[in-house]
Short mmCIF file of N, CA and C in Angstrom, two decimals:
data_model
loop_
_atom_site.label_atom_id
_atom_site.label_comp_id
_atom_site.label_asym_id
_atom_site.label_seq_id
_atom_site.Cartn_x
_atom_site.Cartn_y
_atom_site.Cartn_z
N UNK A 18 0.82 -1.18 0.00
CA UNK A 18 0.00 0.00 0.00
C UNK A 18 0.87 1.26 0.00
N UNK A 19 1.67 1.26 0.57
CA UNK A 19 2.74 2.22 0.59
C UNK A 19 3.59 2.74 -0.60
N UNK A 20 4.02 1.46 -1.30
CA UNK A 20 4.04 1.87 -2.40
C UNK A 20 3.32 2.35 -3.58
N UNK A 21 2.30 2.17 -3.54
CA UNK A 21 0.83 2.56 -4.39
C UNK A 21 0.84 4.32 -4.21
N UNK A 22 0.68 4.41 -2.74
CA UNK A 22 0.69 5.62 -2.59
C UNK A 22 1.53 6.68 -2.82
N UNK A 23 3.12 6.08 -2.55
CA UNK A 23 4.21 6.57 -2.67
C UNK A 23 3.73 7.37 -4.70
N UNK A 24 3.64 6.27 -5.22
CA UNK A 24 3.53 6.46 -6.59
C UNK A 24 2.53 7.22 -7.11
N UNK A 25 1.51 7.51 -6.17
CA UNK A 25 0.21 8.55 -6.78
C UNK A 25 0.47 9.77 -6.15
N UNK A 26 1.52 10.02 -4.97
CA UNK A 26 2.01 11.38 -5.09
C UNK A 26 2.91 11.72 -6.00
N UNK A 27 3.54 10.75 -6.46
CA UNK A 27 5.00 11.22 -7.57
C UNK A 27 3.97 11.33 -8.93
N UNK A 28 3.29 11.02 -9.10
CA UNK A 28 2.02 11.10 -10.57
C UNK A 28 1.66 12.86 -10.21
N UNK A 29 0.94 13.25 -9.11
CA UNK A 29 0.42 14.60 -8.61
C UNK A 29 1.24 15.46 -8.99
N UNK A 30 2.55 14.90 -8.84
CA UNK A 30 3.61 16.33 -8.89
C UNK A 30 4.38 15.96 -10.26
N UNK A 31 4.72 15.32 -10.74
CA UNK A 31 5.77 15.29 -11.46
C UNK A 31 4.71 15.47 -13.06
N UNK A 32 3.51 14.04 -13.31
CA UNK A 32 2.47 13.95 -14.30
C UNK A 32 1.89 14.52 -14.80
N UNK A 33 1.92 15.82 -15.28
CA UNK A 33 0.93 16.83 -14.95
C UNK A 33 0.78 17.14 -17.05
N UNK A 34 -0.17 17.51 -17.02
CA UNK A 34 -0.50 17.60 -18.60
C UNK A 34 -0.33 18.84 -19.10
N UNK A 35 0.88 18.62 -20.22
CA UNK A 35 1.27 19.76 -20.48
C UNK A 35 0.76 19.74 -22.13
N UNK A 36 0.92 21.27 -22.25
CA UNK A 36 0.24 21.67 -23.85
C UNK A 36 1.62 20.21 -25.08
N UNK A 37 0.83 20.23 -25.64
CA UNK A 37 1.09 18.80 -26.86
C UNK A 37 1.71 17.45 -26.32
N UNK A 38 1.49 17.35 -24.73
CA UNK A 38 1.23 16.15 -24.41
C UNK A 38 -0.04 15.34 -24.88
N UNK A 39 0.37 14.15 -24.97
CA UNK A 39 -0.57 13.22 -25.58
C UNK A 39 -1.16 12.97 -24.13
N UNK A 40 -3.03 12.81 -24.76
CA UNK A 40 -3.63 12.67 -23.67
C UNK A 40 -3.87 11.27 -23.70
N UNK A 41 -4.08 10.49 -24.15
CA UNK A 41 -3.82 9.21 -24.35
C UNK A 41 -2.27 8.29 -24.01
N UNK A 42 -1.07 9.00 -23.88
CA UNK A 42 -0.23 8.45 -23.49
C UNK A 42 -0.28 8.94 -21.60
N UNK A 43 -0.53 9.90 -21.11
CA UNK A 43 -0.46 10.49 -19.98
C UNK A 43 -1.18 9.53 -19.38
N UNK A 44 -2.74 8.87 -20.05
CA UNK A 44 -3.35 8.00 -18.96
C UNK A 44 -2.90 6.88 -19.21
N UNK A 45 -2.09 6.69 -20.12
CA UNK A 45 -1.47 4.95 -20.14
C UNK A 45 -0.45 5.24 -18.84
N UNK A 46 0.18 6.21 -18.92
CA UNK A 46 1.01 6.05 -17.92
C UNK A 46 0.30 6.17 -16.51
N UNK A 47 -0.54 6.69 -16.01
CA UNK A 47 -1.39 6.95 -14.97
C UNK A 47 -1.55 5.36 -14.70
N UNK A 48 -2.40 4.44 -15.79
CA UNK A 48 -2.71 3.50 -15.03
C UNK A 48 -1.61 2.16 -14.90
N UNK A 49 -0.09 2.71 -14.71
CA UNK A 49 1.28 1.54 -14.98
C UNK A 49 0.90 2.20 -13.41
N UNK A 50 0.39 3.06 -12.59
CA UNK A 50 0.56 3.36 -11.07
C UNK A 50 -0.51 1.83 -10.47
N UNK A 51 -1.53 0.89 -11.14
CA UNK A 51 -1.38 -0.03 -10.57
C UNK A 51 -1.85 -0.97 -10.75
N UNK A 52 -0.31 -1.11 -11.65
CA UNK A 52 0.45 -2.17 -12.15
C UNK A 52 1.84 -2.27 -11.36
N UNK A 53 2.26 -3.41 -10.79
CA UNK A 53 3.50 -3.81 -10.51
C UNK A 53 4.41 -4.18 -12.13
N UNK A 54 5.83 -4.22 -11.67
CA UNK A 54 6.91 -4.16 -12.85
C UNK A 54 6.65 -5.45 -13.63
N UNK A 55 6.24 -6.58 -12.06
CA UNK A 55 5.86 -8.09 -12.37
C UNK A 55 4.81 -8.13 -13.13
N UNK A 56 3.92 -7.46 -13.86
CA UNK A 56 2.53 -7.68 -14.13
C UNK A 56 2.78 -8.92 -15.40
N UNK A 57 1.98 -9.94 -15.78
CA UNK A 57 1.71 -10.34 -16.81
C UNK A 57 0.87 -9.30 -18.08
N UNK A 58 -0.07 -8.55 -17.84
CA UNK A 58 -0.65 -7.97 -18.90
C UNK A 58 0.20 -7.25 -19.63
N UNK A 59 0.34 -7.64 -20.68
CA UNK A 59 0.87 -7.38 -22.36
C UNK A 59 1.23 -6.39 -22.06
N UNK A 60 0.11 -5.03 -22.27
CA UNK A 60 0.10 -4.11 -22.93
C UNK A 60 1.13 -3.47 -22.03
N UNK A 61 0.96 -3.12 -20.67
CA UNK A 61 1.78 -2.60 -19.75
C UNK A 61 2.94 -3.44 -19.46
N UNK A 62 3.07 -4.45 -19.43
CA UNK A 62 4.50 -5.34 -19.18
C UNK A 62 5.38 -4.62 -19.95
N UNK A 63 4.94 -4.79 -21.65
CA UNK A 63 5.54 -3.81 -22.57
C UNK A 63 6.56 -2.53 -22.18
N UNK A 64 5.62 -1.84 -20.96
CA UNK A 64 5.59 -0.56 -21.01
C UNK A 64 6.83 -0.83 -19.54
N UNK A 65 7.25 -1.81 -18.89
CA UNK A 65 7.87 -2.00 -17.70
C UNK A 65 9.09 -3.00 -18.39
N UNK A 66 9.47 -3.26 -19.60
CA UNK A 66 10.27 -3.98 -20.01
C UNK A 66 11.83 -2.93 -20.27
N UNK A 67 12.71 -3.75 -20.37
CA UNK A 67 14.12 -2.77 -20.19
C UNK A 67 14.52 -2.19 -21.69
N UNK A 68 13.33 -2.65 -22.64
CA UNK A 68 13.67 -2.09 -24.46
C UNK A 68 13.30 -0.95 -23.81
N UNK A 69 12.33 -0.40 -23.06
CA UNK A 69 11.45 1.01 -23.42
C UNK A 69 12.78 1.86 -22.51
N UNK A 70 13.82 1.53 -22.17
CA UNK A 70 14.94 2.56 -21.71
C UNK A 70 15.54 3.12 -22.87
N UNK A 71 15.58 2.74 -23.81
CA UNK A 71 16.31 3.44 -24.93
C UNK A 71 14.84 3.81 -25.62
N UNK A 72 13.63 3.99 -25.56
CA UNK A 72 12.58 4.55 -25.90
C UNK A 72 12.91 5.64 -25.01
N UNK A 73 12.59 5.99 -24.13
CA UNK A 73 12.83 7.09 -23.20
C UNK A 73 13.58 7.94 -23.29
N UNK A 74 15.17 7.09 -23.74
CA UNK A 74 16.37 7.99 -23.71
C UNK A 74 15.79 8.81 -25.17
N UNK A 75 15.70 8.45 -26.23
CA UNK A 75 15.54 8.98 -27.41
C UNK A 75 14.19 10.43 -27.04
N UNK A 76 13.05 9.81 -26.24
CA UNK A 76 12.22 10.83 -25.46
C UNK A 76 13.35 12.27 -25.27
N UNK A 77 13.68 11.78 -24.18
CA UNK A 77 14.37 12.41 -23.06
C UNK A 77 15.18 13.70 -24.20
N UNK A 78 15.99 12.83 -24.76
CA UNK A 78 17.02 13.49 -25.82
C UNK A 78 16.06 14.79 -26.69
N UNK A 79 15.12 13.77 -26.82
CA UNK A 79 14.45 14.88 -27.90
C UNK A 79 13.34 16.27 -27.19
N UNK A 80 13.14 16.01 -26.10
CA UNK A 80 12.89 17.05 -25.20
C UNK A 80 13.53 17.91 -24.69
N UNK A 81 14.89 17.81 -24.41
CA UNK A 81 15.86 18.15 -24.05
C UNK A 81 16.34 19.06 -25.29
N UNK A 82 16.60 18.86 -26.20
CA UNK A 82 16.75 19.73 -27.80
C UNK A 82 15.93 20.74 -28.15
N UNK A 83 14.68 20.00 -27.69
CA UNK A 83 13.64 21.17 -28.07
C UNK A 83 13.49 22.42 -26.57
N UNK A 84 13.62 21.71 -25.49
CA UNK A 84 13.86 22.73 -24.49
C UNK A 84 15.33 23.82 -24.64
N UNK A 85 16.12 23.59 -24.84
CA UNK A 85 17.47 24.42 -25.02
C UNK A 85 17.53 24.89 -26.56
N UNK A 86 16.33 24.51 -27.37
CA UNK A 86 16.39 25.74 -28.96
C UNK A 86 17.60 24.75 -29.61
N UNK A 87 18.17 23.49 -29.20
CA UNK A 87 19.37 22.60 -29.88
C UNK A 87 18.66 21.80 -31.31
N UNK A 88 19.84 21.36 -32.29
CA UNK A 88 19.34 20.87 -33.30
C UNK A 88 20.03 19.37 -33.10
N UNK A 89 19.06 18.41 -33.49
CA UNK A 89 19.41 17.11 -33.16
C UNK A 89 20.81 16.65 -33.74
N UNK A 90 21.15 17.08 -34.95
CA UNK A 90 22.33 16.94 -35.67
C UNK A 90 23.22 18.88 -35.09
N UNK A 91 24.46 17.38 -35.33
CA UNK A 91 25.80 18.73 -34.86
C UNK A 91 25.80 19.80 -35.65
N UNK A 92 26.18 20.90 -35.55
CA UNK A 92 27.12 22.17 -36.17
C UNK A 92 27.87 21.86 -36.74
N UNK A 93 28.64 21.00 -37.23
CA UNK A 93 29.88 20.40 -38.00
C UNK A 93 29.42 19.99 -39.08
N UNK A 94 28.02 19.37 -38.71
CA UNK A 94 27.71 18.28 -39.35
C UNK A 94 26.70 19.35 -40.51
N UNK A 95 26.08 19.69 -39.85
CA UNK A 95 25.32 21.44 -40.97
C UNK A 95 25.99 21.98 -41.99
N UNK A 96 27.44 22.38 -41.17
CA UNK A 96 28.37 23.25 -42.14
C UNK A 96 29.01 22.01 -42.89
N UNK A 97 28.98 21.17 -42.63
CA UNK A 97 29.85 20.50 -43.92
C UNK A 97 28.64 19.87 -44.84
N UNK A 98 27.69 19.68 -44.25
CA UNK A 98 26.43 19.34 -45.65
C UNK A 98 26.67 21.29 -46.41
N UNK A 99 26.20 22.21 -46.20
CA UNK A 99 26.30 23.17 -46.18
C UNK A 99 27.17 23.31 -47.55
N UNK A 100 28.14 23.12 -47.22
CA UNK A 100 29.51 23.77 -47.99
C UNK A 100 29.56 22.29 -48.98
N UNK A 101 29.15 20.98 -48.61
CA UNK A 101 29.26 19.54 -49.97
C UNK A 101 28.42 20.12 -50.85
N UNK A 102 27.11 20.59 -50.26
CA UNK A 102 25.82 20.95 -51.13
C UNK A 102 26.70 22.37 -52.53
N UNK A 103 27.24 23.02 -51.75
CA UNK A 103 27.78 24.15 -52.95
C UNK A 103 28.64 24.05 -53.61
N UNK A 104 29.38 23.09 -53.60
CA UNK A 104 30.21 22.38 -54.86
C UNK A 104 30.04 21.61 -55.24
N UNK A 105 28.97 20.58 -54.88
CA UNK A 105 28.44 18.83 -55.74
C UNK A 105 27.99 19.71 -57.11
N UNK A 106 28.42 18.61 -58.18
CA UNK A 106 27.55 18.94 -59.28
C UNK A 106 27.60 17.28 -59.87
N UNK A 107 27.00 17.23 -60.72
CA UNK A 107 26.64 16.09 -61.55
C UNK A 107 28.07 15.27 -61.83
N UNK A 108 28.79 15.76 -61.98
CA UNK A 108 29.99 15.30 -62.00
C UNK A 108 30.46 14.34 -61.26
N UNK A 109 30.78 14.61 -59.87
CA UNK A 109 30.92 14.36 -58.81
C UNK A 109 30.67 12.57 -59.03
N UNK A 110 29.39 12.22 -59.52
CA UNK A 110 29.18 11.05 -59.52
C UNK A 110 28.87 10.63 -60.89
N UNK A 111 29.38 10.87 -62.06
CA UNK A 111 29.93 10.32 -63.30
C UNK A 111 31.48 9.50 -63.28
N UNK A 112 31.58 9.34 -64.06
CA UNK A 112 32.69 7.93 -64.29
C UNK A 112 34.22 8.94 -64.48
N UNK A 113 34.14 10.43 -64.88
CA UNK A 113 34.41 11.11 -64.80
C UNK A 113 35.23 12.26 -63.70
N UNK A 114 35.67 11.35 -62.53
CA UNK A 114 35.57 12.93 -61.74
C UNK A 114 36.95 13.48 -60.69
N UNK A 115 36.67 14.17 -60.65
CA UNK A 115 38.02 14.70 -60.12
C UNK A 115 38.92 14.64 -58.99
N UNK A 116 40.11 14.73 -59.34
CA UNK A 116 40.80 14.24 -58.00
C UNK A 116 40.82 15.53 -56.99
N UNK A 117 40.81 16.90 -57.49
CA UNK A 117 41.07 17.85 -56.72
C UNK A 117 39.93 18.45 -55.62
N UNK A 118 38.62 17.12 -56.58
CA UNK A 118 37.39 17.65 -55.52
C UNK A 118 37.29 16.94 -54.87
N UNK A 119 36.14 17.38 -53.35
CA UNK A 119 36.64 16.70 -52.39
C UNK A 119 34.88 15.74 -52.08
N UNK A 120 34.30 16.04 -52.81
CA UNK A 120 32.90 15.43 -53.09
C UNK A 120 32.63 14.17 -54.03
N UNK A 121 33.79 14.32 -54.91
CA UNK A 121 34.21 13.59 -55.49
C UNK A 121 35.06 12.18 -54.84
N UNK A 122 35.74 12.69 -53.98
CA UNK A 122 36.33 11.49 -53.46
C UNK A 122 35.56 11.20 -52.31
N UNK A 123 35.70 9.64 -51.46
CA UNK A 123 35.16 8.44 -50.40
C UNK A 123 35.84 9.48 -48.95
N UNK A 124 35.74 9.78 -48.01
CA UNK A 124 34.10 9.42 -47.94
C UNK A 124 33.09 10.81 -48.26
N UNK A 125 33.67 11.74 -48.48
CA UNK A 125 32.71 13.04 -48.64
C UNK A 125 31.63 12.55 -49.61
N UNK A 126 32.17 11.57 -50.96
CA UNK A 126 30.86 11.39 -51.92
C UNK A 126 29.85 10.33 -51.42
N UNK A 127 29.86 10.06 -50.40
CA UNK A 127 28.54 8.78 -49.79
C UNK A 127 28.20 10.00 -48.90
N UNK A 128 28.81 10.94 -48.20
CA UNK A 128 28.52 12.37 -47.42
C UNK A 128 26.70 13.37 -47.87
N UNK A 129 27.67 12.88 -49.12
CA UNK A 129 26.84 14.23 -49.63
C UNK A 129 25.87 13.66 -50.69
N UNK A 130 25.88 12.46 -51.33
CA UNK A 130 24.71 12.00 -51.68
C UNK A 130 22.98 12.05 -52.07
N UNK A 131 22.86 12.17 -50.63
CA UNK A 131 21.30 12.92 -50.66
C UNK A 131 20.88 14.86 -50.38
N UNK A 132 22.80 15.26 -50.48
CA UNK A 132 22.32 16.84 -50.48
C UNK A 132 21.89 17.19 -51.93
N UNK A 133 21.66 18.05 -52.31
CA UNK A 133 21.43 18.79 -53.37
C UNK A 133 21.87 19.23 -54.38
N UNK A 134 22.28 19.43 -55.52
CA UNK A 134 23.42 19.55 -56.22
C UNK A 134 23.43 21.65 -56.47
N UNK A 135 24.95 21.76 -56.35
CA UNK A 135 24.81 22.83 -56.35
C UNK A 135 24.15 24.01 -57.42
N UNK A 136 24.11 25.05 -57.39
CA UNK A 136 23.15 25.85 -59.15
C UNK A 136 24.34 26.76 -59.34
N UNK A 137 25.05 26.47 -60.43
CA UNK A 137 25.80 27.04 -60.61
C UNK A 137 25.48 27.83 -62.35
N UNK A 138 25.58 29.22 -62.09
CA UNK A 138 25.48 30.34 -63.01
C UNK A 138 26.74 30.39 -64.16
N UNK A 139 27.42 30.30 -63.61
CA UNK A 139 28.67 30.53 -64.15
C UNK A 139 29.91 29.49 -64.06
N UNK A 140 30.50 29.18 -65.81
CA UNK A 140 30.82 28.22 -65.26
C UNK A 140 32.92 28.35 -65.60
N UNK A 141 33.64 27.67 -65.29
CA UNK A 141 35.09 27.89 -65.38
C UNK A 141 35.66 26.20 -65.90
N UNK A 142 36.38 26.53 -66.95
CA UNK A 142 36.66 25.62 -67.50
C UNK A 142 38.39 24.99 -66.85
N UNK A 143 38.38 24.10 -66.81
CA UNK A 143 39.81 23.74 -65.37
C UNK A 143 40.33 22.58 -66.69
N UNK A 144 41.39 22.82 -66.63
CA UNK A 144 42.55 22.08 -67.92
C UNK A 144 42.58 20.40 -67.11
N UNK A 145 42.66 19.70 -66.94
CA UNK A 145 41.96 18.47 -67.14
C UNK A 145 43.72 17.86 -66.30
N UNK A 146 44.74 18.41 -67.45
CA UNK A 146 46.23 17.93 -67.48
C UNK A 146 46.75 18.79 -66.19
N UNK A 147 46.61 20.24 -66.16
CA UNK A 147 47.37 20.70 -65.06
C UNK A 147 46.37 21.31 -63.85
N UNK A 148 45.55 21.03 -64.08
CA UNK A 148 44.44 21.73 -62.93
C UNK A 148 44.44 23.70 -63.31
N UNK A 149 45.08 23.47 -63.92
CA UNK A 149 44.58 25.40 -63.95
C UNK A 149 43.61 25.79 -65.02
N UNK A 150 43.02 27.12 -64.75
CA UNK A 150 41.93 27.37 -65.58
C UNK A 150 42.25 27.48 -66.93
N UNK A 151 41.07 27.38 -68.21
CA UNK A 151 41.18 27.33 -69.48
C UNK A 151 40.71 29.13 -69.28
N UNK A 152 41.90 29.99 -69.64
CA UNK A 152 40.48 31.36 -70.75
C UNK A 152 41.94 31.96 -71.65
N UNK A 153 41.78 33.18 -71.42
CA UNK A 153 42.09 33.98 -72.55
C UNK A 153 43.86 33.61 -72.77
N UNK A 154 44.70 33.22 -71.32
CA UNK A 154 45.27 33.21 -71.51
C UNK A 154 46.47 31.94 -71.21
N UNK A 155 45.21 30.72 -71.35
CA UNK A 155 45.45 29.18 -71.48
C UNK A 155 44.29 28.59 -71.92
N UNK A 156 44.89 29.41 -73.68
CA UNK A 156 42.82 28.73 -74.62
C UNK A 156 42.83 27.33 -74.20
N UNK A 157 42.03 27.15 -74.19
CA UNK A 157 41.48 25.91 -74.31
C UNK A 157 41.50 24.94 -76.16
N UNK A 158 41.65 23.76 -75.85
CA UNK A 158 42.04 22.84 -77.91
C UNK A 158 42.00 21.65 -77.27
N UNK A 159 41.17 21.75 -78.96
CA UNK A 159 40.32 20.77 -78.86
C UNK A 159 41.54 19.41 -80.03
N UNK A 160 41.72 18.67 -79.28
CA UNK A 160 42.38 17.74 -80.35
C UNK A 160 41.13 16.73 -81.22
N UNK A 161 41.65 16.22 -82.02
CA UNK A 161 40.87 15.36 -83.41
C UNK A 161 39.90 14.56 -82.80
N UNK A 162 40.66 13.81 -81.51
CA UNK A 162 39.47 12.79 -80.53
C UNK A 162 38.37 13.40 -79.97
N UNK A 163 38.23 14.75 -79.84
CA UNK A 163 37.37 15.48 -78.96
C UNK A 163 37.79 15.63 -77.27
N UNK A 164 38.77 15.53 -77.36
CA UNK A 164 39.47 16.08 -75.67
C UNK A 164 39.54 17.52 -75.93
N UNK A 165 39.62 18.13 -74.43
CA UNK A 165 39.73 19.34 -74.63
C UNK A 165 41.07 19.69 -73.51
N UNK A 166 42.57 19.98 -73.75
CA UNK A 166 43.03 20.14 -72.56
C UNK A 166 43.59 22.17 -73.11
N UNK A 167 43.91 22.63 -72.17
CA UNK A 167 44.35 23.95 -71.66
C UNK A 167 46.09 24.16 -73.21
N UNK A 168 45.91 25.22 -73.10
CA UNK A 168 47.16 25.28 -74.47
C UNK A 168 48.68 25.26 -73.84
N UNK A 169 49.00 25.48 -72.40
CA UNK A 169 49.96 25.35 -71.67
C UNK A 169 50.26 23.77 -71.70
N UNK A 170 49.26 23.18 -71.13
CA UNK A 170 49.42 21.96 -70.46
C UNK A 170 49.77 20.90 -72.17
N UNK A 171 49.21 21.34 -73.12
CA UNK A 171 49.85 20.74 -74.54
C UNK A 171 51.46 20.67 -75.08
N UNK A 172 51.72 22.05 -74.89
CA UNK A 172 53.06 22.46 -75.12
C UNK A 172 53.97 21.97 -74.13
N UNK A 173 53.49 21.41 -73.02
CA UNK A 173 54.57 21.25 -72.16
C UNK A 173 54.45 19.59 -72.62
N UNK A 174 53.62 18.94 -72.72
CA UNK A 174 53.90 17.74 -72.93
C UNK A 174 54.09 17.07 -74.54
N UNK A 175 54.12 18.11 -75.12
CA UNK A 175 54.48 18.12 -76.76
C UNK A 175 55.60 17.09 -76.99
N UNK A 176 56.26 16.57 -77.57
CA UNK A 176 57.76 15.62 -77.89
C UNK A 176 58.47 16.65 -78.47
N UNK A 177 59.78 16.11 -78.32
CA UNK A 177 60.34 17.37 -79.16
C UNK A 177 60.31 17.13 -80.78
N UNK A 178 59.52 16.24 -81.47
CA UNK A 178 59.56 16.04 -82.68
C UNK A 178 57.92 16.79 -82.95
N UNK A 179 57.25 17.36 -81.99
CA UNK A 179 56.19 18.30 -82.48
C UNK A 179 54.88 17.08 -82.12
N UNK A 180 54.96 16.04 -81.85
CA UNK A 180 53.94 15.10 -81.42
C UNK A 180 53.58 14.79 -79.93
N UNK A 181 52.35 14.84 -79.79
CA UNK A 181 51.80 15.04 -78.32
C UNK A 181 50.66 13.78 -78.48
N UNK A 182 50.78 13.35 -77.02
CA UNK A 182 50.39 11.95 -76.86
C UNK A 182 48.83 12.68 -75.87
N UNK A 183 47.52 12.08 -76.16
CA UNK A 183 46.58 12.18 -75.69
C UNK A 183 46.53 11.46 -74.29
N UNK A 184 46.43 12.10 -72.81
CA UNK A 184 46.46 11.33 -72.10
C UNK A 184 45.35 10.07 -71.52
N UNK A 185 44.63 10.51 -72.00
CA UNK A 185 43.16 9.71 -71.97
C UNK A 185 43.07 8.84 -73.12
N UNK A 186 43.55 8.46 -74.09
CA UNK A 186 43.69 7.91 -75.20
C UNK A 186 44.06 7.23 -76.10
N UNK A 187 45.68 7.58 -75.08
CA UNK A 187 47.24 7.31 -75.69
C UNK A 187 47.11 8.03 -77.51
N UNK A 188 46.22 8.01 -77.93
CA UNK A 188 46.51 8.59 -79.25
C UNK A 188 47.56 9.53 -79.79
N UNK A 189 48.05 9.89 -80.75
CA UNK A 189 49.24 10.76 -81.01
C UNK A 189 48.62 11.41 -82.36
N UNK A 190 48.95 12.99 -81.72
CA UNK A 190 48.49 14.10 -83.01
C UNK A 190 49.40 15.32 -83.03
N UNK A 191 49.57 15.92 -83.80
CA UNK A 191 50.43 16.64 -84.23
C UNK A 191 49.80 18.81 -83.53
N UNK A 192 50.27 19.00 -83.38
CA UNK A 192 49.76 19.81 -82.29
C UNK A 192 48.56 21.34 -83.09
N UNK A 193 49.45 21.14 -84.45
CA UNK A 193 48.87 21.82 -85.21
C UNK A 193 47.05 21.30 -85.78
N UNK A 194 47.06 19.81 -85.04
CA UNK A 194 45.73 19.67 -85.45
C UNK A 194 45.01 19.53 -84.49
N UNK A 195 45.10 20.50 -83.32
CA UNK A 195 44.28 20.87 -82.42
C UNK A 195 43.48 22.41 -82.65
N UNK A 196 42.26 22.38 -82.09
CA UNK A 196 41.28 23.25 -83.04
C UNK A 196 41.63 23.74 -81.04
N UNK A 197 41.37 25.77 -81.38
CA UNK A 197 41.17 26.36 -80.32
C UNK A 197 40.00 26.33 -80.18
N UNK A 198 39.20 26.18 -78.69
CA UNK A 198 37.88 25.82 -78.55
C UNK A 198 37.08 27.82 -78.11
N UNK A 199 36.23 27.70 -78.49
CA UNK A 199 35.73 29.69 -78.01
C UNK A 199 34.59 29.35 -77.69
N UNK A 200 34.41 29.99 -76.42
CA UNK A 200 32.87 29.32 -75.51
C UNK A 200 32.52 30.88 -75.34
N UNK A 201 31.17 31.24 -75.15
CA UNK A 201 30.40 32.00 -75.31
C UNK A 201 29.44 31.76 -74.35
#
């Protein structure tokens, strides 16, 4: 009896129905006050079994987040979806992709997966052979296969007999039969 009672003052003070409490869970719990831990009945045994501690904790956790204004996922974890989301592009996961990106490589590309791909306006053409940009003053050429590498990164790997080996290709073309590419 003592304990019965013990437990319908701790219900008085602690139980109390708060705004988007479930009113239906409040009286399930009201009537585990009498029920012993031993009970056979299902429904509440359930409710006195040692799974519902990690039910609680996940409770607990998530009350606790919403009381202190906290977001269930880290700050780390925000800013780096954040910043995968503004450089993923389609690329990223073609057969295609780059070593210098970092979305591109394990594990950032299973990371970023279900973020968004970035919208990019404007776009910069990156020489394939040396990583630096293609424009006015590393045109961009187009060799016979349809590669496109940067006009620096050609000349440097030219032979000295005037023949340049496609690195994607192995093919061999003469440098003069690379077409300058003009994007608009």
């Amino acid at each position: 009896k003592q304990w019965y009672q013990r437990r319908v003052r701790d219900a008085q003070r602690y139980l109390v129905e708060s705004e988007g409490m479930c009113k239906e869970k409040l009286q399930e719990t009201m009537v585990l006050l009498a029920f012993k831990p031993t009970t056979e009945c299902s429904k509440y045994k359930a409710l006195f079994s040692e799974d519902r501690w990690e039910e609680l904790v996940l409770e607990f956790r998530a009350s606790n987040y919403h009381l202190h204004h906290l977001h269930s996922e880290s700050l780390l974890s925000t800013v780096l979806q954040s910043g995968l989301s503004a450089i993923k592009t389609h690329q990223c996961y073609s057969s295609e992709k780059s070593g210098d990106c970092p979305v591109c490589n394990e594990p950032l590309n299973s990371l970023a997966t279900p973020l968004p791909f970035s919208h990019c306006t404007q776009s910069r053409l990156i020489c394939r052979i040396s990583g630096k940009p293609m424009n006015e003053h590393n045109a961009p050429m187009m060799l016979p296969n349809g590669n496109v590498y940067g006009e620096e990164a050609l000349t440097e790997m030219m032979a000295t007999d005037g023949i340049l080996t496609c690195p994607r290709t192995n093919e061999k073309f003469w440098l003069d039969q690379a077409y300058k590419v003009y994007v608009m």
